[in-house]
XYZ file of C-alpha atoms in Angstrom:
393
model
C 0.000 0.000 0.000
C 2.955 2.274 0.730
C 4.131 1.852 -2.870
C 0.583 2.342 -4.178
C 0.559 5.762 -2.513
C 3.948 6.498 -4.076
C 2.441 5.731 -7.498
C -0.308 8.273 -6.826
C 2.332 10.855 -5.861
C 4.277 10.149 -9.071
C 1.092 10.652 -11.098
C 0.432 13.905 -9.242
C 3.892 15.186 -10.170
C 3.311 14.384 -13.843
C 0.165 16.500 -13.545
C 2.208 19.337 -11.980
C 4.468 19.394 -15.027
C 1.722 19.179 -17.647
C 0.555 22.831 -17.511
C 4.014 24.375 -16.999
C 5.023 24.588 -20.662
C 1.512 25.056 -22.090
C 1.528 28.854 -22.205
C 4.809 29.019 -24.103
C 3.724 26.434 -26.675
C 0.234 27.916 -27.144
C 1.001 31.650 -27.003
C 1.958 32.080 -30.701
C -1.583 30.953 -31.515
C -3.213 32.769 -28.602
C -2.034 36.376 -28.700
C -3.386 37.212 -32.210
C -6.830 36.004 -31.118
C -6.782 38.353 -28.123
C -5.324 41.294 -30.097
C -2.463 41.843 -27.645
C 1.321 42.121 -28.164
C 3.381 38.947 -27.977
C 5.112 40.342 -24.878
C 1.866 40.056 -22.865
C 2.698 36.417 -22.182
C 5.000 37.791 -19.500
C 2.026 39.368 -17.685
C 0.189 36.057 -17.457
C 3.375 34.264 -16.466
C 4.016 36.759 -13.660
C 0.461 36.398 -12.308
C 0.814 32.605 -12.262
C 4.199 32.875 -10.549
C 2.839 35.329 -7.946
C -0.010 32.954 -7.115
C 2.455 30.085 -6.774
C 4.671 32.092 -4.410
C 1.671 33.000 -2.224
C 0.400 29.417 -2.014
C 3.930 28.116 -1.334
C 4.263 30.474 1.625
C 0.904 29.246 2.968
C 1.674 25.544 2.438
C 2.800 24.936 6.024
C -0.422 26.361 7.470
C -2.710 24.633 4.959
C -1.006 21.247 5.109
C -1.080 21.158 8.908
C -4.778 21.986 8.823
C -5.924 19.705 5.990
C -3.196 17.093 5.446
C -1.142 16.292 2.359
C -3.808 14.164 0.652
C -6.554 16.794 0.829
C -4.195 19.608 -0.149
C -3.081 17.621 -3.196
C -6.648 16.875 -4.295
C -7.823 20.480 -3.760
C -4.803 21.948 -5.555
C -5.128 19.664 -8.595
C -8.868 20.413 -8.743
C -8.122 24.161 -8.602
C -5.638 23.819 -11.463
C -8.141 21.770 -13.480
C -10.788 24.494 -13.101
C -8.271 27.197 -14.053
C -7.165 25.296 -17.159
C -10.789 24.855 -18.210
C -11.248 28.586 -17.598
C -8.350 29.272 -19.975
C -10.018 27.094 -22.612
C -13.251 29.137 -22.553
C -11.655 32.590 -22.218
C -12.409 35.144 -24.917
C -10.438 38.105 -23.581
C -6.988 38.786 -22.216
C -8.504 40.036 -18.948
C -10.224 36.670 -18.526
C -6.895 34.905 -18.975
C -5.380 37.107 -16.274
C -8.223 36.294 -13.890
C -7.940 32.556 -14.489
C -4.175 32.816 -14.041
C -4.777 33.517 -10.327
C -6.185 30.047 -9.426
C -3.767 28.590 -12.004
C -0.854 29.789 -9.841
C -2.495 29.186 -6.461
C -3.092 25.557 -7.389
C 0.601 24.820 -7.862
C 2.511 26.106 -4.861
C 0.928 24.300 -1.901
C 0.794 20.893 -3.565
C 4.389 21.238 -4.772
C 5.667 21.970 -1.264
C 3.398 19.422 0.450
C 4.320 16.528 -1.842
C 8.020 17.376 -1.766
C 7.990 17.402 2.032
C 6.024 14.148 2.240
C 8.471 12.317 -0.011
C 11.467 13.877 1.768
C 10.182 12.482 5.066
C 8.944 9.053 4.039
C 10.880 7.913 0.957
C 14.496 7.452 -0.058
C 16.454 10.062 -2.004
C 16.123 8.126 -5.263
C 12.359 8.576 -5.188
C 12.795 12.343 -4.915
C 14.959 12.323 -8.057
C 12.503 10.142 -9.930
C 9.620 12.271 -8.681
C 11.129 15.354 -10.323
C 11.904 13.270 -13.393
C 8.141 12.669 -13.595
C 7.642 16.432 -13.514
C 9.940 16.617 -16.553
C 7.858 13.955 -18.285
C 4.716 16.004 -17.658
C 6.386 19.219 -18.838
C 7.418 17.428 -22.043
C 3.983 15.911 -22.684
C 2.124 19.216 -22.229
C 3.483 20.917 -25.391
C 2.980 17.663 -27.313
C -0.711 17.656 -26.390
C -1.004 21.306 -27.413
C 0.786 20.507 -30.682
C -1.607 17.613 -31.284
C -4.596 19.926 -30.865
C -3.171 22.584 -33.186
C -1.991 20.136 -35.857
C -5.443 18.566 -36.013
C -7.021 21.921 -36.887
C -8.350 22.418 -33.376
C -7.901 25.701 -31.564
C -5.379 26.233 -28.769
C -8.301 26.132 -26.339
C -8.682 22.389 -26.939
C -5.098 21.814 -25.810
C -5.927 23.443 -22.481
C -9.182 21.485 -22.316
C -7.426 18.151 -22.834
C -5.060 18.878 -19.940
C -8.001 20.059 -17.824
C -9.819 16.754 -18.427
C -6.694 14.858 -17.379
C -6.487 16.935 -14.197
C -10.161 16.294 -13.426
C -9.536 12.553 -13.780
C -6.510 12.833 -11.502
C -8.596 14.737 -8.944
C -11.001 11.791 -8.849
C -8.085 9.383 -8.315
C -6.717 11.581 -5.524
C -10.093 11.686 -3.778
C -10.340 7.895 -3.988
C -6.801 7.607 -2.600
C -7.499 9.739 0.505
C -7.816 6.620 2.731
C -4.206 5.757 1.786
C -3.000 9.071 3.212
C -5.027 8.472 6.375
C -3.491 5.013 6.704
C -0.040 6.561 7.006
C -1.249 9.424 9.200
C 0.222 7.797 12.333
C 3.579 7.418 10.598
C 3.530 11.103 9.755
C 3.057 11.981 13.419
C 5.818 9.618 14.479
C 8.109 11.457 12.046
C 6.799 14.804 13.340
C 5.827 15.606 9.796
C 4.112 18.803 8.812
C 2.228 16.709 6.258
C -0.214 15.472 8.872
C -3.695 16.838 9.240
C -3.334 17.579 12.944
C -2.396 20.819 14.606
C 0.204 19.380 17.013
C 3.030 21.426 15.486
C 3.034 25.249 15.486
C 2.940 27.149 12.208
C 6.257 28.927 11.745
C 6.292 32.551 10.652
C 8.762 33.855 8.076
C 10.662 35.626 10.850
C 10.977 32.380 12.808
C 12.129 30.507 9.698
C 14.817 33.095 8.946
C 16.105 32.729 12.515
C 16.760 28.989 12.109
C 20.535 28.416 11.652
C 21.231 27.787 7.958
C 17.680 28.574 6.784
C 18.521 31.866 5.074
C 21.448 30.250 3.301
C 19.405 27.310 1.988
C 16.755 29.739 0.718
C 19.317 31.786 -1.190
C 20.962 28.592 -2.469
C 17.576 27.604 -3.893
C 17.116 31.099 -5.310
C 20.486 30.800 -7.095
C 19.722 27.310 -8.392
C 16.476 28.562 -9.888
C 18.340 31.505 -11.444
C 20.731 29.077 -13.174
C 17.997 26.740 -14.389
C 15.504 29.340 -15.593
C 18.090 31.662 -17.161
C 19.426 28.684 -19.103
C 15.893 27.756 -20.112
C 15.016 31.242 -21.378
C 18.280 32.424 -22.951
C 20.080 29.320 -24.249
C 18.449 29.529 -27.669
C 19.207 33.248 -28.031
C 22.830 32.639 -27.012
C 23.177 29.953 -29.683
C 21.782 32.290 -32.336
C 23.421 35.589 -31.424
C 26.801 34.343 -30.244
C 27.395 31.001 -31.963
C 25.587 31.836 -35.201
C 23.060 28.999 -35.351
C 19.774 29.450 -37.186
C 16.680 29.983 -35.047
C 15.329 26.567 -36.025
C 18.510 24.709 -35.087
C 18.946 26.744 -31.912
C 15.445 25.854 -30.721
C 16.188 22.177 -31.231
C 19.585 22.370 -29.526
C 18.148 24.367 -26.602
C 15.809 21.458 -25.876
C 18.927 19.435 -25.040
C 19.041 21.373 -21.763
C 15.607 20.045 -20.742
C 16.484 16.570 -21.940
C 19.618 16.774 -19.785
C 17.561 17.638 -16.706
C 14.916 14.944 -17.263
C 17.357 12.147 -18.153
C 19.755 13.323 -15.457
C 17.091 13.010 -12.776
C 16.282 9.511 -13.933
C 19.957 8.562 -13.676
C 20.385 10.437 -10.379
C 17.881 8.117 -8.734
C 20.286 5.221 -9.271
C 23.371 7.203 -8.227
C 21.724 7.939 -4.863
C 22.279 4.275 -3.971
C 25.959 5.244 -3.599
C 25.913 8.989 -2.777
C 24.034 10.960 -0.130
C 22.147 14.211 -0.764
C 25.103 16.534 -0.093
C 27.334 14.480 -2.387
C 24.658 14.592 -5.101
C 24.475 18.386 -4.790
C 28.266 18.675 -5.019
C 28.261 16.365 -8.044
C 25.646 18.541 -9.751
C 27.563 21.723 -8.988
C 30.741 20.207 -10.427
C 28.994 19.180 -13.647
C 27.453 22.647 -14.047
C 30.920 24.165 -13.577
C 32.264 21.974 -16.392
C 29.375 23.086 -18.591
C 29.952 26.758 -17.832
C 33.676 26.423 -18.624
C 32.878 24.612 -21.875
C 30.743 27.587 -22.923
C 33.162 30.229 -21.659
C 36.311 28.913 -23.295
C 36.774 29.435 -27.069
C 36.673 25.720 -27.909
C 34.116 25.794 -30.732
C 30.416 25.270 -31.252
C 30.377 21.542 -30.500
C 32.019 21.998 -27.097
C 29.630 24.870 -26.301
C 26.639 22.640 -27.112
C 28.113 19.920 -24.929
C 28.418 22.545 -22.191
C 24.699 23.300 -22.456
C 23.887 19.599 -22.027
C 26.259 19.403 -19.052
C 24.522 22.332 -17.368
C 21.201 20.485 -17.741
C 22.700 17.273 -16.368
C 24.254 19.200 -13.485
C 20.950 20.847 -12.601
C 19.257 17.441 -12.447
C 20.257 16.258 -8.937
C 20.424 19.629 -7.154
C 16.736 20.584 -6.831
C 15.489 17.192 -5.557
C 18.535 16.653 -3.327
C 18.207 20.042 -1.611
C 14.555 19.291 -0.875
C 15.211 15.734 0.294
C 17.979 16.913 2.628
C 15.776 19.542 4.301
C 14.499 17.294 7.140
C 18.072 16.149 7.844
C 19.339 19.744 7.991
C 16.504 21.333 9.952
C 14.386 18.559 11.471
C 11.176 16.894 10.345
C 9.112 19.257 12.476
C 10.337 22.285 10.504
C 10.743 20.779 7.025
C 7.249 21.596 5.692
C 7.574 25.271 6.586
C 11.086 25.556 5.155
C 10.262 23.641 1.958
C 7.283 25.948 1.375
C 9.518 29.014 1.594
C 12.129 27.255 -0.563
C 9.500 26.863 -3.274
C 8.656 30.558 -2.963
C 12.305 31.590 -3.258
C 12.724 29.302 -6.275
C 9.801 30.992 -8.062
C 11.062 34.460 -7.124
C 14.458 33.572 -8.592
C 12.750 32.277 -11.720
C 10.782 35.523 -12.063
C 13.586 38.009 -11.466
C 16.912 36.602 -12.644
C 16.182 35.661 -16.294
C 14.777 39.149 -17.060
C 17.814 40.683 -15.341
C 20.080 38.829 -17.734
C 17.931 40.106 -20.590
C 18.803 43.644 -19.524
C 22.496 42.697 -19.297
C 22.406 41.054 -22.731
C 20.767 44.124 -24.274
C 22.978 46.664 -22.502
C 26.323 44.842 -22.653
C 26.483 41.516 -24.497
C 24.793 38.130 -24.612
C 28.267 36.575 -24.496
C 28.061 37.055 -20.704
C 25.491 34.236 -20.546
C 27.873 31.530 -19.189
C 29.569 34.019 -16.841
C 26.150 34.965 -15.431
C 25.378 31.306 -14.778
C 28.818 30.837 -13.239
C 28.242 33.728 -10.826
C 25.055 32.212 -9.423
C 26.702 28.784 -9.308
C 29.454 30.211 -7.079
C 26.953 31.895 -4.763
C 24.912 28.690 -4.559
C 28.037 26.668 -3.690
C 29.033 29.108 -0.937
C 25.507 29.199 0.511
C 25.127 25.428 0.608
C 28.527 24.958 2.242
C 27.409 27.439 4.899
C 24.241 25.379 5.447
C 26.332 22.248 6.017
C 28.560 24.111 8.489
C 25.683 25.692 10.435
C 23.549 22.536 10.617
C 26.501 20.214 11.267
C 25.421 17.798 8.533
C 27.306 16.276 5.590
């Protein structure tokens, strides 16, 4: 039964990934219909991100009150409704309004599920869990492409994903007894995933006062800056600096995502030999190799290999930081800290890629690998400080 619940969690993480790449794949077909500039995608994206940050910060309170199972079911249902709302929207304002529940549905469930797996499953499952997110993020654009290529409107792509989410909501509701079955185990582990109120809700001020908490939050912020800046600007770097055509650059840029998804699948097996801190150090080392490959004048092929290496290096860091949170700070504090980690990750994703856009426009896009290297160094320093302050390895 324990593994049956894990299967439900894996399915939930596929569903988390499904909507993440939908807006980008659908927007070229959407913005002409709404008579808005192409740049307005950023407005919707920011609203979704803001909602996710808010719900991430509230995850500790909500999960302690309702439990992980109910939070997961409610969040997926909220996302399903928002996606259906997107599919029936006929104005840009409507999209913005539906973007609010779209974002709110993601943050709490992300933090709650990550904390639950960190407390009750081995590190390999955390890596594979985030690999499932990558699978969902890859399938989403394919479903949208299927709808568009079959002479259906973009709205049907959103509707297909909404139907999937509704089906998943039903599965999650049916699975609620499984969560209750392990409720006692959650209390034994002093997990914030339980539905009781035995543990106090930590405020942001209290979280920042925990030794090492501020450093782990900024380490997560820096990781997100590396991942999302690579995601947004890799293709432009290949075109403007290395001289690839837009078509080839788009294809090569996808190697970064492939590196993350495949890397997380492989990382699950490596965790049999390495602990979380060693996995994080391994990822940081691989990213460093990728950054150097792009910085040094060694040709286009080596630069492309560097992009793949950065993706592979990113693979183990996110899940390993999350999985190590209970070991660093205690099971009683992990839900609160993971929720704020999620918020810091989304803030980093919102702010740092646009900042590089300003740098690229004002100075040069050739600074792309140096920019990634800077945040890699800060992340390394912050995580080493966490290890020192929490006396863990």
